[in-house]
Amino acid sequence: SHPSILSLPNRFFYDGELKPCADPATSHPLADWQGLPRAGFPIVFHGVEGQEDREDNRPSWFHVSEIQVVLDYVQALVRQTGRHRVPPSKIGIIAPYAKQCDKMSKALKMIDLGGPDGVSGGSVEKFQGQERSVNIVFPECFD
């Protein structure tokens, strides 16, 4: 992983023992992507205001505004040219709620970026042990 991604967990959980050893060709290709707020720091925190929602008193939540923001990032990454282009199969979207995953999956299919060779979405458990060039995480915090 990129050293910036390892920094926080390394400090808080591993007493500085994690060493970034990935090939820079793998860990750094998006470090200067134009969509980053800070060049060299390949992490984006994007707050989204909007309304959380449920369908018919079901327990699982979704957030339409967050889905649209994620779609914007995904489309920007897959439409890039050159070394900043990310194939859809190299993007993972992680969400805590089944309904958010379901809505995201349907939205990706509507723009032809879903399916077996497309962007993957699911819970943390689905991605455990896998690697993607880009991971987008819905933290979903409620008041």
PDB file of C-alpha atoms in Angstrom:
ATOM      1  CA  SER A   1       0.000   0.000   0.000  1.00  0.00           C
ATOM      2  CA  HIS A   2       0.927   3.635  -0.362  1.00  0.00           C
ATOM      3  CA  PRO A   3       2.744   4.912   2.775  1.00  0.00           C
ATOM      4  CA  SER A   4      -0.003   7.498   3.409  1.00  0.00           C
ATOM      5  CA  ILE A   5      -2.610   4.738   3.571  1.00  0.00           C
ATOM      6  CA  LEU A   6      -0.538   2.702   6.031  1.00  0.00           C
ATOM      7  CA  SER A   7       0.411   5.640   8.237  1.00  0.00           C
ATOM      8  CA  LEU A   8      -2.596   5.872  10.582  1.00  0.00           C
ATOM      9  CA  PRO A   9      -3.126   2.156  11.324  1.00  0.00           C
ATOM     10  CA  ASN A  10       0.635   1.725  11.571  1.00  0.00           C
ATOM     11  CA  ARG A  11       0.851   4.388  14.256  1.00  0.00           C
ATOM     12  CA  PHE A  12      -2.216   3.355  16.260  1.00  0.00           C
ATOM     13  CA  PHE A  13      -2.254  -0.428  15.964  1.00  0.00           C
ATOM     14  CA  TYR A  14       1.145  -1.729  14.818  1.00  0.00           C
ATOM     15  CA  ASP A  15       3.669   0.389  16.756  1.00  0.00           C
ATOM     16  CA  GLY A  16       5.294   1.531  13.514  1.00  0.00           C
ATOM     17  CA  GLU A  17       6.143  -1.999  12.377  1.00  0.00           C
ATOM     18  CA  LEU A  18       4.277  -1.915   9.056  1.00  0.00           C
ATOM     19  CA  LYS A  19       6.618  -1.183   6.167  1.00  0.00           C
ATOM     20  CA  PRO A  20       5.319  -0.018   2.798  1.00  0.00           C
ATOM     21  CA  CYS A  21       6.932  -2.503   0.446  1.00  0.00           C
ATOM     22  CA  ALA A  22       4.604  -2.539  -2.563  1.00  0.00           C
ATOM     23  CA  ASP A  23       6.111  -1.746  -5.932  1.00  0.00           C
ATOM     24  CA  PRO A  24       5.546   2.018  -6.512  1.00  0.00           C
ATOM     25  CA  ALA A  25       4.131   1.158  -9.945  1.00  0.00           C
ATOM     26  CA  THR A  26       1.315  -0.565  -8.059  1.00  0.00           C
ATOM     27  CA  SER A  27       0.957   1.681  -5.002  1.00  0.00           C
ATOM     28  CA  HIS A  28       1.570   5.159  -6.452  1.00  0.00           C
ATOM     29  CA  PRO A  29      -0.111   5.490  -9.890  1.00  0.00           C
ATOM     30  CA  LEU A  30      -2.928   7.682  -8.579  1.00  0.00           C
ATOM     31  CA  ALA A  31      -0.863   9.738  -6.123  1.00  0.00           C
ATOM     32  CA  ASP A  32      -0.942  12.688  -8.524  1.00  0.00           C
ATOM     33  CA  TRP A  33      -4.455  12.156  -9.918  1.00  0.00           C
ATOM     34  CA  GLN A  34      -6.164  15.496 -10.535  1.00  0.00           C
ATOM     35  CA  GLY A  35      -9.170  14.482  -8.431  1.00  0.00           C
ATOM     36  CA  LEU A  36      -7.146  14.439  -5.216  1.00  0.00           C
ATOM     37  CA  PRO A  37      -7.458  17.428  -2.896  1.00  0.00           C
ATOM     38  CA  ARG A  38      -3.753  17.086  -2.045  1.00  0.00           C
ATOM     39  CA  ALA A  39      -1.215  15.716  -4.541  1.00  0.00           C
ATOM     40  CA  GLY A  40       0.841  12.843  -3.173  1.00  0.00           C
ATOM     41  CA  PHE A  41      -1.813  11.872  -0.623  1.00  0.00           C
ATOM     42  CA  PRO A  42      -4.055   9.298  -2.364  1.00  0.00           C
ATOM     43  CA  ILE A  43      -6.936   9.482   0.092  1.00  0.00           C
ATOM     44  CA  VAL A  44     -10.119  11.519  -0.314  1.00  0.00           C
ATOM     45  CA  PHE A  45     -12.518  12.285   2.529  1.00  0.00           C
ATOM     46  CA  HIS A  46     -15.694  13.589   0.942  1.00  0.00           C
ATOM     47  CA  GLY A  47     -18.528  14.618   3.223  1.00  0.00           C
ATOM     48  CA  VAL A  48     -21.963  14.298   1.670  1.00  0.00           C
ATOM     49  CA  GLU A  49     -25.077  15.994   2.979  1.00  0.00           C
ATOM     50  CA  GLY A  50     -28.390  14.416   2.217  1.00  0.00           C
ATOM     51  CA  GLN A  51     -31.138  12.208   3.496  1.00  0.00           C
ATOM     52  CA  GLU A  52     -30.716   8.632   4.654  1.00  0.00           C
ATOM     53  CA  ASP A  53     -33.660   6.497   3.664  1.00  0.00           C
ATOM     54  CA  ARG A  54     -35.236   3.072   4.087  1.00  0.00           C
ATOM     55  CA  GLU A  55     -37.843   1.203   2.103  1.00  0.00           C
ATOM     56  CA  ASP A  56     -41.055   0.014   3.791  1.00  0.00           C
ATOM     57  CA  ASN A  57     -39.735  -0.121   7.379  1.00  0.00           C
ATOM     58  CA  ARG A  58     -36.906  -2.429   6.359  1.00  0.00           C
ATOM     59  CA  PRO A  59     -33.859  -2.228   8.630  1.00  0.00           C
ATOM     60  CA  SER A  60     -31.265  -1.526   5.932  1.00  0.00           C
ATOM     61  CA  TRP A  61     -30.437   2.082   5.045  1.00  0.00           C
ATOM     62  CA  PHE A  62     -29.280   3.811   1.867  1.00  0.00           C
ATOM     63  CA  HIS A  63     -28.217   7.337   0.966  1.00  0.00           C
ATOM     64  CA  VAL A  64     -28.970   8.448  -2.609  1.00  0.00           C
ATOM     65  CA  SER A  65     -26.673  11.511  -2.468  1.00  0.00           C
ATOM     66  CA  GLU A  66     -23.693   9.361  -1.449  1.00  0.00           C
ATOM     67  CA  ILE A  67     -24.390   6.950  -4.286  1.00  0.00           C
ATOM     68  CA  GLN A  68     -24.263   9.817  -6.779  1.00  0.00           C
ATOM     69  CA  VAL A  69     -20.964  11.120  -5.389  1.00  0.00           C
ATOM     70  CA  VAL A  70     -19.447   7.635  -5.626  1.00  0.00           C
ATOM     71  CA  LEU A  71     -20.695   7.259  -9.207  1.00  0.00           C
ATOM     72  CA  ASP A  72     -19.027  10.582 -10.066  1.00  0.00           C
ATOM     73  CA  TYR A  73     -15.679   9.357  -8.692  1.00  0.00           C
ATOM     74  CA  VAL A  74     -15.986   5.991 -10.430  1.00  0.00           C
ATOM     75  CA  GLN A  75     -16.813   7.588 -13.771  1.00  0.00           C
ATOM     76  CA  ALA A  76     -13.921  10.045 -13.429  1.00  0.00           C
ATOM     77  CA  LEU A  77     -11.485   7.194 -12.757  1.00  0.00           C
ATOM     78  CA  VAL A  78     -12.619   4.874 -15.550  1.00  0.00           C
ATOM     79  CA  ARG A  79     -12.779   7.693 -18.112  1.00  0.00           C
ATOM     80  CA  GLN A  80      -9.230   8.876 -17.464  1.00  0.00           C
ATOM     81  CA  THR A  81      -6.625   8.243 -20.110  1.00  0.00           C
ATOM     82  CA  GLY A  82      -3.062   7.095 -19.603  1.00  0.00           C
ATOM     83  CA  ARG A  83      -1.733   5.864 -16.297  1.00  0.00           C
ATOM     84  CA  HIS A  84      -4.565   7.394 -14.252  1.00  0.00           C
ATOM     85  CA  ARG A  85      -7.233   5.248 -15.908  1.00  0.00           C
ATOM     86  CA  VAL A  86      -8.578   2.573 -13.581  1.00  0.00           C
ATOM     87  CA  PRO A  87     -10.380  -0.429 -15.101  1.00  0.00           C
ATOM     88  CA  PRO A  88     -13.806  -0.971 -13.498  1.00  0.00           C
ATOM     89  CA  SER A  89     -12.738  -4.393 -12.179  1.00  0.00           C
ATOM     90  CA  LYS A  90     -10.004  -2.695 -10.124  1.00  0.00           C
ATOM     91  CA  ILE A  91     -12.476  -0.549  -8.158  1.00  0.00           C
ATOM     92  CA  GLY A  92     -14.199  -1.785  -4.996  1.00  0.00           C
ATOM     93  CA  ILE A  93     -17.008  -0.050  -3.145  1.00  0.00           C
ATOM     94  CA  ILE A  94     -17.540  -0.970   0.505  1.00  0.00           C
ATOM     95  CA  ALA A  95     -20.731  -0.090   2.378  1.00  0.00           C
ATOM     96  CA  PRO A  96     -22.059  -1.154   5.792  1.00  0.00           C
ATOM     97  CA  TYR A  97     -25.685  -1.619   4.735  1.00  0.00           C
ATOM     98  CA  ALA A  98     -27.063  -4.247   2.359  1.00  0.00           C
ATOM     99  CA  LYS A  99     -29.525  -1.783   0.839  1.00  0.00           C
ATOM    100  CA  GLN A 100     -26.733   0.717   0.106  1.00  0.00           C
ATOM    101  CA  CYS A 101     -24.809  -2.083  -1.662  1.00  0.00           C
ATOM    102  CA  ASP A 102     -27.925  -3.091  -3.599  1.00  0.00           C
ATOM    103  CA  LYS A 103     -28.712   0.469  -4.711  1.00  0.00           C
ATOM    104  CA  MET A 104     -25.072   1.068  -5.671  1.00  0.00           C
ATOM    105  CA  SER A 105     -24.986  -2.146  -7.711  1.00  0.00           C
ATOM    106  CA  LYS A 106     -28.135  -1.161  -9.615  1.00  0.00           C
ATOM    107  CA  ALA A 107     -26.776   2.331 -10.283  1.00  0.00           C
ATOM    108  CA  LEU A 108     -23.507   0.902 -11.636  1.00  0.00           C
ATOM    109  CA  LYS A 109     -25.369  -1.463 -13.959  1.00  0.00           C
ATOM    110  CA  MET A 110     -27.437   1.454 -15.283  1.00  0.00           C
ATOM    111  CA  ILE A 111     -24.224   3.154 -16.470  1.00  0.00           C
ATOM    112  CA  ASP A 112     -22.666  -0.111 -17.727  1.00  0.00           C
ATOM    113  CA  LEU A 113     -20.035  -0.308 -14.980  1.00  0.00           C
ATOM    114  CA  GLY A 114     -21.542  -3.161 -12.962  1.00  0.00           C
ATOM    115  CA  GLY A 115     -21.583  -6.892 -13.505  1.00  0.00           C
ATOM    116  CA  PRO A 116     -18.847  -9.539 -13.267  1.00  0.00           C
ATOM    117  CA  ASP A 117     -16.190  -7.460 -15.073  1.00  0.00           C
ATOM    118  CA  GLY A 118     -17.298  -4.190 -13.559  1.00  0.00           C
ATOM    119  CA  VAL A 119     -16.954  -2.362 -10.278  1.00  0.00           C
ATOM    120  CA  SER A 120     -17.472  -4.628  -7.252  1.00  0.00           C
ATOM    121  CA  GLY A 121     -19.528  -3.599  -4.275  1.00  0.00           C
ATOM    122  CA  GLY A 122     -20.336  -5.156  -0.951  1.00  0.00           C
ATOM    123  CA  SER A 123     -19.642  -5.322   2.746  1.00  0.00           C
ATOM    124  CA  VAL A 124     -16.213  -5.402   4.356  1.00  0.00           C
ATOM    125  CA  GLU A 125     -16.471  -9.181   4.592  1.00  0.00           C
ATOM    126  CA  LYS A 126     -16.851  -9.493   0.826  1.00  0.00           C
ATOM    127  CA  PHE A 127     -13.548  -7.721   0.245  1.00  0.00           C
ATOM    128  CA  GLN A 128     -11.535  -9.359   2.995  1.00  0.00           C
ATOM    129  CA  GLY A 129      -8.362 -10.803   1.496  1.00  0.00           C
ATOM    130  CA  GLN A 130      -8.847  -9.084  -1.873  1.00  0.00           C
ATOM    131  CA  GLU A 131      -7.021  -6.179  -3.440  1.00  0.00           C
ATOM    132  CA  ARG A 132      -8.262  -3.332  -5.602  1.00  0.00           C
ATOM    133  CA  SER A 133      -6.424  -0.339  -7.033  1.00  0.00           C
ATOM    134  CA  VAL A 134      -9.162   1.927  -5.676  1.00  0.00           C
ATOM    135  CA  ASN A 135     -11.416   1.333  -2.668  1.00  0.00           C
ATOM    136  CA  ILE A 136     -14.330   3.632  -1.995  1.00  0.00           C
ATOM    137  CA  VAL A 137     -15.823   3.344   1.476  1.00  0.00           C
ATOM    138  CA  PHE A 138     -19.213   4.575   2.671  1.00  0.00           C
ATOM    139  CA  PRO A 139     -18.683   5.151   6.412  1.00  0.00           C
ATOM    140  CA  GLU A 140     -22.399   5.941   6.909  1.00  0.00           C
ATOM    141  CA  CYS A 141     -22.548   7.859  10.157  1.00  0.00           C
ATOM    142  CA  PHE A 142     -25.950   8.789  11.512  1.00  0.00           C
ATOM    143  CA  ASP A 143     -26.802  11.453  14.079  1.00  0.00           C
TER     144      ASP A 143
END
